[in-house]
Structures are given as C-alpha cells and as structure tokens.
Amino acid sequence: MGASASREKFRESVTALIEVDVSPDDADFWDELWKIPSSAEEVFELISPESARRLRDERFDNLATLFTQATAQLCQIVETPYSIYFDQALNCVRVLTRVLPFLLEKGDLGESDPMVEQLCWGTGAQNDVEDETIRASDSIVGKIIGGKGGDDNDSAAAKTGHSGMDTDAVEEDGQEPLALLVVHAAMHMLFLPQFTCDFYEEDPDDGAN
C-alpha cells in the first residue's frame, strides 16, 4: 500500500468512526485500522480537533473501543515484544496521543463526565450507574482486556486479538483500570529493547579476558 493509499484509507477509517457505530467485534475494521501505515503527522492532521470532539460527543462507544483496543495491544507488546508488531504499536501510540487529550478535555475544564470516568477508572465490576452508555463502555473494557487466561495452545489462540496480537494482557482477577494500564504500558515501552532502546548481547569472551 502506497503512502497516498494509506493516507486515504486512514481518512476513511476516521470518517467511519465519527459517522457510524462500529462494533468491537468488527475484526476487519479494527485490524485494518491498526495496520495502516501512518506517520504521527498524518494522524494529527487527519484526526482534527473537531473530529476528535465529535468522536467523543457523538460516538463514545467507538472511542471507548478505540481506547481499549489500542491499550490492550500496547500491554501485549510489552509482554511479548515481537518486532513484527512494532509498527502496529506505533500506530496505537500515535492515535492515543491524538485522541486522549480530547477525551479528558471536559475534566480539565472542570466539567464532570461520568462516562469518561467509568471508561478510564472502571474495572468491569457491576455498579449502580444507570446510564446504558457507561455500562456498554465498561463491557467493552472487560471484553477486550478482561477474561481468564490459559496456558495451553487452544486458550492462547482463543485470546488472540483482531490483529494477531494477544489482547488478554490482564487476567480478570487482577484487572486494572484502563487509565493505569495505558500509563504502565507507556512506561514499559520507554525502555523496550529494540523498540525504544538498543539491545546488546553480552560477549562471553569479554568475561574471559
């Protein structure tokens, strides 16, 4: 896929997120979104401030899925840092860097947003909040990040996410709020060998000398 084709495909994906409800189970859409080669400049240009705010205000479920899927993939790249997924991880980082400030914008302005609070700090547990959108967002978090892990190959295959990466980064019993997961993943990725820092194998001959 050429640069111009990738740019247009990413533009179409962003438009779809803003204009229609995209199911978390739409594997083709989400898999393609994370794999589209996009530079940081393109992401910031194609997801304008107006687009990010419309996504937050009009398609919150899409934004919740975007946030949870990107975070789950970052958690997984920390657990299994295979280089074939590094470009995909960079796309996740760039998209999150663009949309998260707008997700949190109302809180910064002193306006409480219970949907954002639940998305960022909910842990999948049942609560007394009656808003259906909040419960739906919390369900997405549990669907993509939660769940009980397994050690056999069948369980591992069942947990594999839309993009081929294992998105069951956190077991249900120890599920952390999404906000903590993304911060922890980002901190680990700052020092990830061959991704953000060089990796050198120790030469056994050096010890002998």
mmCIF file of C-alpha atoms in Angstrom, residues 5-180:
data_model
loop_
_atom_site.group_PDB
_atom_site.id
_atom_site.type_symbol
_atom_site.label_atom_id
_atom_site.label_comp_id
_atom_site.label_asym_id
_atom_site.label_seq_id
_atom_site.Cartn_x
_atom_site.Cartn_y
_atom_site.Cartn_z
ATOM 1 C CA ALA A 5 -3.385 4.987 -0.495
ATOM 2 C CA SER A 6 -2.553 4.526 3.191
ATOM 3 C CA ARG A 7 -3.426 8.130 3.917
ATOM 4 C CA GLU A 8 -6.780 7.833 2.153
ATOM 5 C CA LYS A 9 -7.572 4.542 3.888
ATOM 6 C CA PHE A 10 -6.832 6.055 7.293
ATOM 7 C CA ARG A 11 -9.030 9.041 6.429
ATOM 8 C CA GLU A 12 -11.887 6.684 5.541
ATOM 9 C CA SER A 13 -11.479 4.813 8.827
ATOM 10 C CA VAL A 14 -11.567 8.026 10.855
ATOM 11 C CA THR A 15 -14.679 9.156 8.981
ATOM 12 C CA ALA A 16 -16.376 5.831 9.681
ATOM 13 C CA LEU A 17 -15.592 6.104 13.398
ATOM 14 C CA ILE A 18 -17.248 9.515 13.518
ATOM 15 C CA GLU A 19 -20.276 8.807 11.357
ATOM 16 C CA VAL A 20 -21.364 5.221 12.144
ATOM 17 C CA ASP A 21 -21.367 2.845 15.093
ATOM 18 C CA VAL A 22 -18.537 0.342 14.656
ATOM 19 C CA SER A 23 -18.887 -2.890 16.588
ATOM 20 C CA PRO A 24 -15.991 -4.029 18.790
ATOM 21 C CA ASP A 25 -16.415 -7.384 17.023
ATOM 22 C CA ASP A 26 -15.788 -5.914 13.562
ATOM 23 C CA ALA A 27 -12.409 -7.602 13.234
ATOM 24 C CA ASP A 28 -11.794 -6.443 9.671
ATOM 25 C CA PHE A 29 -12.254 -2.773 10.529
ATOM 26 C CA TRP A 30 -10.132 -2.672 13.679
ATOM 27 C CA ASP A 31 -7.413 -4.938 12.291
ATOM 28 C CA GLU A 32 -7.040 -2.730 9.238
ATOM 29 C CA LEU A 33 -7.074 0.477 11.286
ATOM 30 C CA TRP A 34 -4.085 -0.528 13.405
ATOM 31 C CA LYS A 35 -2.130 -1.847 10.431
ATOM 32 C CA ILE A 36 -2.490 1.182 8.147
ATOM 33 C CA PRO A 37 0.993 2.756 7.872
ATOM 34 C CA SER A 38 0.544 6.266 9.265
ATOM 35 C CA SER A 39 3.062 8.839 10.424
ATOM 36 C CA ALA A 40 2.496 10.973 13.501
ATOM 37 C CA GLU A 41 1.965 13.991 11.249
ATOM 38 C CA GLU A 42 -0.742 12.199 9.256
ATOM 39 C CA VAL A 43 -2.548 11.026 12.384
ATOM 40 C CA PHE A 44 -2.603 14.531 13.848
ATOM 41 C CA GLU A 45 -3.711 16.045 10.548
ATOM 42 C CA LEU A 46 -6.448 13.532 9.716
ATOM 43 C CA ILE A 47 -7.847 13.401 13.261
ATOM 44 C CA SER A 48 -8.573 17.082 13.634
ATOM 45 C CA PRO A 49 -9.626 18.602 16.976
ATOM 46 C CA GLU A 50 -13.172 18.860 15.629
ATOM 47 C CA SER A 51 -13.121 15.176 14.609
ATOM 48 C CA ALA A 52 -11.801 14.093 17.995
ATOM 49 C CA ARG A 53 -14.524 16.058 19.809
ATOM 50 C CA ARG A 54 -17.253 14.659 17.552
ATOM 51 C CA LEU A 55 -15.966 11.168 18.231
ATOM 52 C CA ARG A 56 -16.143 11.853 21.973
ATOM 53 C CA ASP A 57 -19.552 13.517 21.955
ATOM 54 C CA GLU A 58 -21.391 11.588 19.227
ATOM 55 C CA ARG A 59 -19.726 8.139 19.061
ATOM 56 C CA PHE A 60 -18.488 7.485 22.569
ATOM 57 C CA ASP A 61 -18.736 3.711 22.156
ATOM 58 C CA ASN A 62 -16.394 3.895 19.150
ATOM 59 C CA LEU A 63 -13.950 5.979 21.165
ATOM 60 C CA ALA A 64 -14.150 3.501 24.050
ATOM 61 C CA THR A 65 -13.349 0.612 21.721
ATOM 62 C CA LEU A 66 -10.507 2.557 20.139
ATOM 63 C CA PHE A 67 -9.027 3.337 23.563
ATOM 64 C CA THR A 68 -9.376 -0.174 24.950
ATOM 65 C CA GLN A 69 -8.098 -1.965 21.861
ATOM 66 C CA ALA A 70 -5.072 0.299 21.500
ATOM 67 C CA THR A 71 -4.241 -0.062 25.203
ATOM 68 C CA ALA A 72 -4.630 -3.842 25.083
ATOM 69 C CA GLN A 73 -2.227 -4.042 22.166
ATOM 70 C CA LEU A 74 0.336 -1.863 23.940
ATOM 71 C CA CYS A 75 0.099 -4.094 27.014
ATOM 72 C CA GLN A 76 0.656 -7.120 24.830
ATOM 73 C CA ILE A 77 3.681 -5.662 23.036
ATOM 74 C CA VAL A 78 5.238 -5.153 26.478
ATOM 75 C CA GLU A 79 4.552 -8.792 27.401
ATOM 76 C CA THR A 80 5.674 -10.242 24.058
ATOM 77 C CA PRO A 81 7.824 -7.635 22.273
ATOM 78 C CA TYR A 82 7.958 -9.144 18.792
ATOM 79 C CA SER A 83 9.397 -6.724 16.242
ATOM 80 C CA ILE A 84 6.751 -7.601 13.650
ATOM 81 C CA TYR A 85 4.237 -5.720 15.814
ATOM 82 C CA PHE A 86 6.337 -2.615 16.465
ATOM 83 C CA ASP A 87 4.861 -0.558 13.603
ATOM 84 C CA GLN A 88 1.386 -1.528 14.757
ATOM 85 C CA ALA A 89 2.245 -0.450 18.301
ATOM 86 C CA LEU A 90 3.472 2.902 16.998
ATOM 87 C CA ASN A 91 0.131 3.432 15.264
ATOM 88 C CA CYS A 92 -1.632 2.756 18.571
ATOM 89 C CA VAL A 93 0.605 5.243 20.376
ATOM 90 C CA ARG A 94 0.048 7.940 17.764
ATOM 91 C CA VAL A 95 -3.728 7.552 17.765
ATOM 92 C CA LEU A 96 -3.907 7.568 21.568
ATOM 93 C CA THR A 97 -1.627 10.594 21.753
ATOM 94 C CA ARG A 98 -4.040 12.419 19.485
ATOM 95 C CA VAL A 99 -7.418 11.456 20.955
ATOM 96 C CA LEU A 100 -6.783 11.148 24.708
ATOM 97 C CA PRO A 101 -6.366 14.900 25.354
ATOM 98 C CA PHE A 102 -9.825 15.452 23.869
ATOM 99 C CA LEU A 103 -11.286 12.542 25.813
ATOM 100 C CA LEU A 104 -10.093 14.190 29.026
ATOM 101 C CA GLU A 105 -10.744 17.763 27.895
ATOM 102 C CA LYS A 106 -14.012 18.297 29.772
ATOM 103 C CA GLY A 107 -12.477 17.140 33.046
ATOM 104 C CA ASP A 108 -9.624 19.590 32.577
ATOM 105 C CA LEU A 109 -12.219 22.335 32.168
ATOM 106 C CA GLY A 110 -13.913 21.355 35.418
ATOM 107 C CA GLU A 111 -16.852 19.521 33.824
ATOM 108 C CA SER A 112 -17.508 16.086 35.303
ATOM 109 C CA ASP A 113 -18.118 13.388 32.682
ATOM 110 C CA PRO A 114 -19.278 10.100 34.262
ATOM 111 C CA MET A 115 -18.808 8.169 31.005
ATOM 112 C CA VAL A 116 -15.162 9.174 30.794
ATOM 113 C CA GLU A 117 -14.637 8.433 34.496
ATOM 114 C CA GLN A 118 -16.120 4.957 34.101
ATOM 115 C CA LEU A 119 -14.133 4.233 30.938
ATOM 116 C CA CYS A 120 -10.831 5.291 32.481
ATOM 117 C CA TRP A 121 -11.293 4.037 36.030
ATOM 118 C CA GLY A 122 -13.901 1.272 35.831
ATOM 119 C CA THR A 123 -12.709 -2.289 36.411
ATOM 120 C CA GLY A 124 -15.540 -4.269 34.875
ATOM 121 C CA ALA A 125 -17.405 -4.672 38.171
ATOM 122 C CA GLN A 126 -21.159 -4.102 38.335
ATOM 123 C CA ASN A 127 -22.216 -0.773 39.766
ATOM 124 C CA ASP A 128 -25.329 1.297 40.361
ATOM 125 C CA VAL A 129 -24.794 3.652 37.441
ATOM 126 C CA GLU A 130 -27.898 3.572 35.289
ATOM 127 C CA ASP A 131 -26.589 5.124 32.098
ATOM 128 C CA GLU A 132 -26.568 2.469 29.389
ATOM 129 C CA THR A 133 -23.642 4.038 27.560
ATOM 130 C CA ILE A 134 -21.493 3.824 30.655
ATOM 131 C CA ARG A 135 -22.305 0.153 31.161
ATOM 132 C CA ALA A 136 -21.671 -0.543 27.481
ATOM 133 C CA SER A 137 -18.278 1.142 27.656
ATOM 134 C CA ASP A 138 -17.365 -0.849 30.749
ATOM 135 C CA SER A 139 -18.419 -4.024 28.962
ATOM 136 C CA ILE A 140 -16.044 -3.224 26.099
ATOM 137 C CA VAL A 141 -13.166 -2.894 28.563
ATOM 138 C CA GLY A 142 -13.885 -6.324 30.003
ATOM 139 C CA LYS A 143 -14.357 -7.854 26.574
ATOM 140 C CA ILE A 144 -11.052 -6.727 25.152
ATOM 141 C CA ILE A 145 -8.800 -6.663 28.208
ATOM 142 C CA GLY A 146 -10.536 -8.851 30.769
ATOM 143 C CA GLY A 147 -11.112 -12.575 30.792
ATOM 144 C CA LYS A 148 -9.384 -15.537 32.331
ATOM 145 C CA GLY A 149 -6.143 -16.633 30.761
ATOM 146 C CA GLY A 150 -4.979 -20.122 29.970
ATOM 147 C CA ASP A 151 -1.694 -21.862 29.421
ATOM 148 C CA ASP A 152 -2.498 -24.302 26.649
ATOM 149 C CA ASN A 153 -2.288 -23.509 22.953
ATOM 150 C CA ASP A 154 -6.053 -23.573 22.437
ATOM 151 C CA SER A 155 -6.609 -20.973 25.146
ATOM 152 C CA ALA A 156 -3.839 -18.812 23.754
ATOM 153 C CA ALA A 157 -5.349 -18.971 20.283
ATOM 154 C CA ALA A 158 -8.779 -18.073 21.607
ATOM 155 C CA LYS A 159 -7.362 -15.000 23.356
ATOM 156 C CA THR A 160 -5.605 -13.667 20.265
ATOM 157 C CA GLY A 161 -6.967 -10.289 19.227
ATOM 158 C CA HIS A 162 -8.128 -8.989 15.858
ATOM 159 C CA SER A 163 -4.623 -8.061 14.750
ATOM 160 C CA GLY A 164 -2.932 -11.307 15.681
ATOM 161 C CA MET A 165 -1.697 -9.957 18.996
ATOM 162 C CA ASP A 166 -2.791 -11.436 22.327
ATOM 163 C CA THR A 167 -5.065 -8.775 23.798
ATOM 164 C CA ASP A 168 -5.742 -10.644 27.055
ATOM 165 C CA ALA A 169 -2.928 -8.706 28.689
ATOM 166 C CA VAL A 170 -4.520 -8.664 32.126
ATOM 167 C CA GLU A 171 -6.385 -11.510 33.812
ATOM 168 C CA GLU A 172 -9.852 -10.820 35.117
ATOM 169 C CA ASP A 173 -8.923 -11.286 38.775
ATOM 170 C CA GLY A 174 -6.213 -8.647 38.512
ATOM 171 C CA GLN A 175 -7.821 -6.287 36.024
ATOM 172 C CA GLU A 176 -6.665 -2.723 36.449
ATOM 173 C CA PRO A 177 -8.442 0.446 35.344
ATOM 174 C CA LEU A 178 -7.786 1.331 31.733
ATOM 175 C CA ALA A 179 -6.054 4.572 32.683
ATOM 176 C CA LEU A 180 -3.484 2.686 34.761
#
